[in-house]
Amino acid sequence: MGEPAIDWVARWRALVEERHEQGRRLDQQHRRTDAWAGRAQRFARHVAEGGTDDPLLRRLLALATPQTTVLDVGAGPGRHALPLARVARRVTVVEPSAAMRELLTAGIEREGLRNVEIVPAEWPPARERVEPADLVVCAHVLYPVVEVEPFLRALDGAARRGCYLVMRLGQREGPYLGLFEQIWGEPRALAPTALDLFNVAHQLGLSAGFEVVPFPSWRSFDGIEEAVAQVHADVLNPPDPAAEALIRAFLAERLVERDGKLALLADAPRAGLVFWERAEASAG
């Protein structure tokens, strides 16, 4: 008899639930209402620094026309939504984070855009509140989603031409995995990756393609204190003062100056673009 087939949906659920359990147990900030509160500004700054050098955005801009409609699920500060709104007919944004919506609204007003609608809700419940769109986008959103199947089914159901999703190939805390275990005495529970997403999509009957793309590390810092604060958050905010000493020693060995900022050595993450398109869209 052959090996039993892997249930990728169940594997995904187990990964996310174990990671949530660890976060609830160790991180005093895990239960904050808005996970992006206090972090949205820094994220938006890195997005702005990256400009349009984004493989997913380049692909979407090549597909978009003045007749195209776009749905961006988990749009954050508008990394993809704002550039697409400049060329598409309409962009609908689903964004549950109030901190991110504030930044997105500021960007919309700054650019004078009139074709962006913001839906302040979680996905997939928001599916009932949005019209189908030609292109559906979901970038770096799925990591904490326990029930991946209804999430993807809803994305697929909202797409007329195609769905385009991006996730990391590795772990967000990749450079700190050893440091995490040193601080907490246990390994970091791993998040699902783009490869998990690709396999889930095929298990659900979605004929997904896969492409490895560069991914900015966003681990550049204006100074040592910003670096310490970021790593402290990434290793789940340990309350023990001894942890800060470990973090500072870790950074002292690995930070280098690059383009006027501090960056981690050998930090070159990759992401995976997972996408599926309607046959008529591919032919056209």
Short mmCIF file of C-alpha atoms in Angstrom, two decimals:
data_model
loop_
_atom_site.label_atom_id
_atom_site.label_comp_id
_atom_site.label_asym_id
_atom_site.label_seq_id
_atom_site.Cartn_x
_atom_site.Cartn_y
_atom_site.Cartn_z
CA MET A 1 0.00 0.00 0.00
CA GLY A 2 1.17 3.51 -0.72
CA GLU A 3 1.66 6.29 1.78
CA PRO A 4 -1.58 7.96 2.92
CA ALA A 5 -2.33 11.29 1.25
CA ILE A 6 -1.54 14.38 3.30
CA ASP A 7 -4.58 16.34 4.41
CA TRP A 8 -3.16 19.80 3.74
CA VAL A 9 -6.18 21.61 5.18
CA ALA A 10 -5.83 19.71 8.46
CA ARG A 11 -2.07 20.33 8.48
CA TRP A 12 -2.69 24.06 7.97
CA ARG A 13 -5.21 24.14 10.82
CA ALA A 14 -2.82 22.33 13.17
CA LEU A 15 0.05 24.72 12.39
CA VAL A 16 -2.05 27.85 13.01
CA GLU A 17 -3.72 26.51 16.14
CA GLU A 18 -0.37 25.51 17.66
CA ARG A 19 1.05 28.94 16.88
CA HIS A 20 -1.97 30.68 18.41
CA GLU A 21 -1.73 28.49 21.50
CA GLN A 22 1.91 29.42 21.98
CA GLY A 23 1.16 33.10 21.46
CA ARG A 24 -1.67 33.06 24.01
CA ARG A 25 0.55 31.29 26.52
CA LEU A 26 3.69 33.40 26.16
CA ASP A 27 2.85 36.80 24.72
CA GLN A 28 1.23 39.30 27.08
CA GLN A 29 0.15 41.38 24.06
CA HIS A 30 -1.40 38.49 22.16
CA ARG A 31 -4.97 39.44 23.08
CA ARG A 32 -4.82 43.05 21.93
CA THR A 33 -7.90 43.95 19.91
CA ASP A 34 -6.05 45.25 16.86
CA ALA A 35 -2.90 43.25 16.16
CA TRP A 36 -1.57 46.12 14.02
CA ALA A 37 -2.00 48.83 16.65
CA GLY A 38 1.42 50.31 17.28
CA ARG A 39 2.98 48.54 14.28
CA ALA A 40 1.03 49.92 11.34
CA GLN A 41 3.13 53.08 10.94
CA ARG A 42 6.40 51.16 10.70
CA PHE A 43 4.89 48.70 8.24
CA ALA A 44 3.57 51.55 6.09
CA ARG A 45 6.99 53.19 6.10
CA HIS A 46 8.63 50.04 4.76
CA VAL A 47 5.94 49.69 2.13
CA ALA A 48 6.58 53.27 1.00
CA GLU A 49 10.32 52.65 0.87
CA GLY A 50 9.74 49.64 -1.36
CA GLY A 51 7.80 51.68 -3.93
CA THR A 52 6.51 49.66 -6.88
CA ASP A 53 9.36 47.11 -6.70
CA ASP A 54 6.90 44.35 -5.92
CA PRO A 55 6.48 41.27 -8.18
CA LEU A 56 2.79 40.89 -7.37
CA LEU A 57 2.07 44.56 -8.01
CA ARG A 58 3.92 44.46 -11.33
CA ARG A 59 1.84 41.47 -12.42
CA LEU A 60 -1.42 43.10 -11.36
CA LEU A 61 -0.61 46.41 -13.05
CA ALA A 62 0.07 44.51 -16.28
CA LEU A 63 -3.40 42.92 -16.03
CA ALA A 64 -5.36 46.01 -14.97
CA THR A 65 -7.12 48.33 -17.42
CA PRO A 66 -9.50 51.28 -16.97
CA GLN A 67 -12.33 48.71 -17.09
CA THR A 68 -10.88 46.37 -14.43
CA THR A 69 -12.34 45.91 -10.96
CA VAL A 70 -10.13 44.76 -8.06
CA LEU A 71 -10.83 43.28 -4.63
CA ASP A 72 -7.94 43.54 -2.16
CA VAL A 73 -8.51 41.43 0.95
CA GLY A 74 -6.36 42.57 3.86
CA ALA A 75 -5.04 45.59 1.99
CA GLY A 76 -3.19 47.17 4.92
CA PRO A 77 -2.07 50.74 4.14
CA GLY A 78 -2.73 50.26 0.42
CA ARG A 79 0.47 48.72 -0.88
CA HIS A 80 -1.40 47.24 -3.86
CA ALA A 81 -4.76 48.98 -3.66
CA LEU A 82 -3.52 52.54 -4.19
CA PRO A 83 -1.36 51.92 -7.29
CA LEU A 84 -4.11 49.74 -8.78
CA ALA A 85 -6.73 52.42 -8.14
CA ARG A 86 -4.76 54.77 -10.38
CA VAL A 87 -5.42 52.51 -13.38
CA ALA A 88 -8.45 50.35 -12.53
CA ARG A 89 -12.12 51.31 -12.65
CA ARG A 90 -12.82 50.36 -9.04
CA VAL A 91 -10.90 48.92 -6.09
CA THR A 92 -12.72 47.43 -3.13
CA VAL A 93 -10.68 46.98 0.02
CA VAL A 94 -11.50 44.62 2.88
CA GLU A 95 -9.46 45.62 5.95
CA PRO A 96 -10.44 44.73 9.54
CA SER A 97 -7.64 46.68 11.26
CA ALA A 98 -8.60 50.20 12.34
CA ALA A 99 -4.92 51.21 12.44
CA MET A 100 -4.42 50.08 8.85
CA ARG A 101 -7.67 51.68 7.66
CA GLU A 102 -6.54 55.01 9.07
CA LEU A 103 -3.34 54.87 7.01
CA LEU A 104 -5.21 53.66 3.94
CA THR A 105 -7.76 56.47 4.20
CA ALA A 106 -4.94 59.01 4.50
CA GLY A 107 -3.34 57.59 1.34
CA ILE A 108 -6.61 57.72 -0.57
CA GLU A 109 -7.16 61.36 0.44
CA ARG A 110 -3.56 62.29 -0.29
CA GLU A 111 -3.84 60.96 -3.85
CA GLY A 112 -7.35 62.28 -4.39
CA LEU A 113 -8.72 58.86 -5.36
CA ARG A 114 -12.47 58.50 -5.76
CA ASN A 115 -12.73 54.88 -6.85
CA VAL A 116 -11.72 53.06 -3.64
CA GLU A 117 -14.31 51.56 -1.29
CA ILE A 118 -13.23 50.37 2.17
CA VAL A 119 -15.12 47.54 3.86
CA PRO A 120 -14.16 47.41 7.59
CA ALA A 121 -14.70 43.71 8.18
CA GLU A 122 -13.07 40.31 8.48
CA TRP A 123 -12.88 37.87 5.59
CA PRO A 124 -14.73 35.66 4.72
CA PRO A 125 -17.78 37.27 6.45
CA ALA A 126 -17.18 40.38 4.30
CA ARG A 127 -17.85 38.31 1.16
CA GLU A 128 -21.57 39.06 1.55
CA ARG A 129 -20.84 42.78 1.46
CA VAL A 130 -18.74 42.97 -1.72
CA GLU A 131 -19.44 42.51 -5.40
CA PRO A 132 -17.34 40.06 -7.43
CA ALA A 133 -14.25 41.63 -8.99
CA ASP A 134 -12.08 40.82 -11.97
CA LEU A 135 -8.91 40.48 -9.91
CA VAL A 136 -8.79 39.32 -6.29
CA VAL A 137 -5.64 40.06 -4.29
CA CYS A 138 -4.58 38.76 -0.89
CA ALA A 139 -1.01 39.47 0.17
CA HIS A 140 0.53 38.19 3.42
CA VAL A 141 -2.81 37.82 5.17
CA LEU A 142 -3.39 34.11 5.70
CA TYR A 143 -0.79 33.30 8.37
CA PRO A 144 -3.18 33.51 11.39
CA VAL A 145 -6.26 32.11 9.61
CA VAL A 146 -7.28 28.80 11.21
CA GLU A 147 -9.99 27.80 8.74
CA VAL A 148 -8.27 28.24 5.40
CA GLU A 149 -10.81 26.41 3.24
CA PRO A 150 -13.76 28.84 3.62
CA PHE A 151 -11.32 31.74 3.28
CA LEU A 152 -10.03 30.48 -0.10
CA ARG A 153 -13.48 29.39 -1.29
CA ALA A 154 -14.74 32.92 -0.65
CA LEU A 155 -11.79 34.47 -2.51
CA ASP A 156 -12.36 32.16 -5.45
CA GLY A 157 -16.08 32.88 -5.46
CA ALA A 158 -15.42 36.62 -5.62
CA ALA A 159 -13.03 36.41 -8.59
CA ARG A 160 -14.18 36.74 -12.18
CA ARG A 161 -10.73 36.42 -13.77
CA GLY A 162 -8.23 35.32 -11.16
CA CYS A 163 -6.93 35.17 -7.60
CA TYR A 164 -3.40 36.23 -6.65
CA LEU A 165 -2.02 35.42 -3.20
CA VAL A 166 1.41 35.89 -1.66
CA MET A 167 2.94 34.34 1.45
CA ARG A 168 6.47 33.91 2.76
CA LEU A 169 8.39 30.76 1.93
CA GLY A 170 10.11 30.83 5.32
CA GLN A 171 9.23 32.15 8.75
CA ARG A 172 8.87 35.82 9.70
CA GLU A 173 11.11 35.12 12.71
CA GLY A 174 13.53 33.08 10.63
CA PRO A 175 16.74 34.82 11.76
CA TYR A 176 15.60 34.65 15.40
CA LEU A 177 14.43 31.03 15.69
CA GLY A 178 17.48 30.04 17.70
CA LEU A 179 17.21 33.17 19.85
CA PHE A 180 13.52 32.43 20.51
CA GLU A 181 14.33 28.95 21.78
CA GLN A 182 17.17 30.31 23.90
CA ILE A 183 14.82 32.82 25.56
CA TRP A 184 11.75 30.62 26.04
CA GLY A 185 13.24 27.13 26.26
CA GLU A 186 11.00 25.83 23.48
CA PRO A 187 10.99 26.14 19.68
CA ARG A 188 8.84 28.72 17.94
CA ALA A 189 5.63 27.22 16.57
CA LEU A 190 5.85 27.59 12.80
CA ALA A 191 3.39 29.45 10.61
CA PRO A 192 2.10 28.02 7.33
CA THR A 193 4.00 29.10 4.23
CA ALA A 194 3.34 29.63 0.54
CA LEU A 195 4.05 25.94 -0.09
CA ASP A 196 1.31 24.98 2.36
CA LEU A 197 -1.03 27.38 0.56
CA PHE A 198 -0.18 25.87 -2.83
CA ASN A 199 -0.94 22.36 -1.59
CA VAL A 200 -4.16 23.46 0.13
CA ALA A 201 -5.32 25.12 -3.09
CA HIS A 202 -4.81 21.92 -5.07
CA GLN A 203 -6.53 19.84 -2.41
CA LEU A 204 -9.54 22.15 -2.83
CA GLY A 205 -9.53 21.67 -6.59
CA LEU A 206 -8.08 25.10 -7.39
CA SER A 207 -5.58 24.69 -10.25
CA ALA A 208 -2.97 27.01 -8.78
CA GLY A 209 0.30 28.07 -10.26
CA PHE A 210 3.35 28.86 -8.15
CA GLU A 211 6.20 31.30 -8.57
CA VAL A 212 9.09 32.11 -6.23
CA VAL A 213 9.49 35.89 -5.89
CA PRO A 214 11.79 38.20 -3.91
CA PHE A 215 10.45 39.53 -0.66
CA PRO A 216 11.81 42.60 1.17
CA SER A 217 13.04 41.64 4.62
CA TRP A 218 11.85 44.90 6.23
CA ARG A 219 14.52 44.26 8.83
CA SER A 220 16.27 47.57 8.40
CA PHE A 221 16.35 49.90 11.36
CA ASP A 222 17.13 53.54 12.01
CA GLY A 223 19.10 52.62 15.13
CA ILE A 224 19.87 49.93 17.67
CA GLU A 225 16.90 50.74 19.90
CA GLU A 226 14.44 50.28 17.04
CA ALA A 227 16.09 46.95 16.23
CA VAL A 228 15.86 45.78 19.85
CA ALA A 229 12.18 46.75 20.03
CA GLN A 230 11.37 44.92 16.80
CA VAL A 231 13.15 41.71 17.77
CA HIS A 232 11.61 41.88 21.25
CA ALA A 233 8.15 41.93 19.64
CA ASP A 234 9.06 39.18 17.17
CA VAL A 235 10.09 36.85 20.00
CA LEU A 236 6.76 37.45 21.78
CA ASN A 237 7.66 40.25 24.18
CA PRO A 238 9.51 38.31 26.92
CA PRO A 239 9.11 40.09 30.29
CA ASP A 240 12.41 38.81 31.73
CA PRO A 241 15.03 41.63 31.68
CA ALA A 242 17.65 38.99 30.87
CA ALA A 243 15.97 38.53 27.49
CA GLU A 244 16.90 42.06 26.43
CA ALA A 245 20.55 41.31 27.12
CA LEU A 246 20.28 38.21 24.90
CA ILE A 247 18.60 40.25 22.17
CA ARG A 248 21.28 42.95 22.28
CA ALA A 249 24.06 40.36 22.14
CA PHE A 250 22.34 38.67 19.20
CA LEU A 251 22.05 41.95 17.30
CA ALA A 252 25.60 43.05 18.11
CA GLU A 253 26.90 40.04 16.19
CA ARG A 254 24.56 40.39 13.19
CA LEU A 255 23.73 44.04 12.47
CA VAL A 256 25.61 45.80 9.68
CA GLU A 257 25.25 49.27 8.21
CA ARG A 258 23.58 49.30 4.81
CA ASP A 259 22.33 52.37 2.94
CA GLY A 260 22.38 54.48 6.09
CA LYS A 261 20.41 51.97 8.16
CA LEU A 262 21.13 48.92 10.26
CA ALA A 263 20.30 45.57 8.66
CA LEU A 264 20.65 41.92 9.58
CA LEU A 265 23.37 39.89 7.91
CA ALA A 266 22.29 37.13 5.50
CA ASP A 267 18.64 38.13 5.65
CA ALA A 268 17.30 37.46 2.14
CA PRO A 269 13.79 36.03 2.47
CA ARG A 270 11.70 34.75 -0.42
CA ALA A 271 7.98 34.57 -0.98
CA GLY A 272 5.71 32.42 -3.09
CA LEU A 273 3.07 33.77 -5.45
CA VAL A 274 0.12 31.36 -5.61
CA PHE A 275 -2.42 32.16 -8.29
CA TRP A 276 -5.24 30.65 -10.28
CA GLU A 277 -7.06 32.12 -13.25
CA ARG A 278 -10.22 31.44 -15.20
CA ALA A 279 -9.55 29.75 -18.54
CA GLU A 280 -11.10 32.62 -20.48
CA ALA A 281 -8.85 35.12 -18.64
CA SER A 282 -5.71 33.13 -19.50
CA ALA A 283 -6.78 32.88 -23.13
CA GLY A 284 -7.50 36.61 -23.37
#
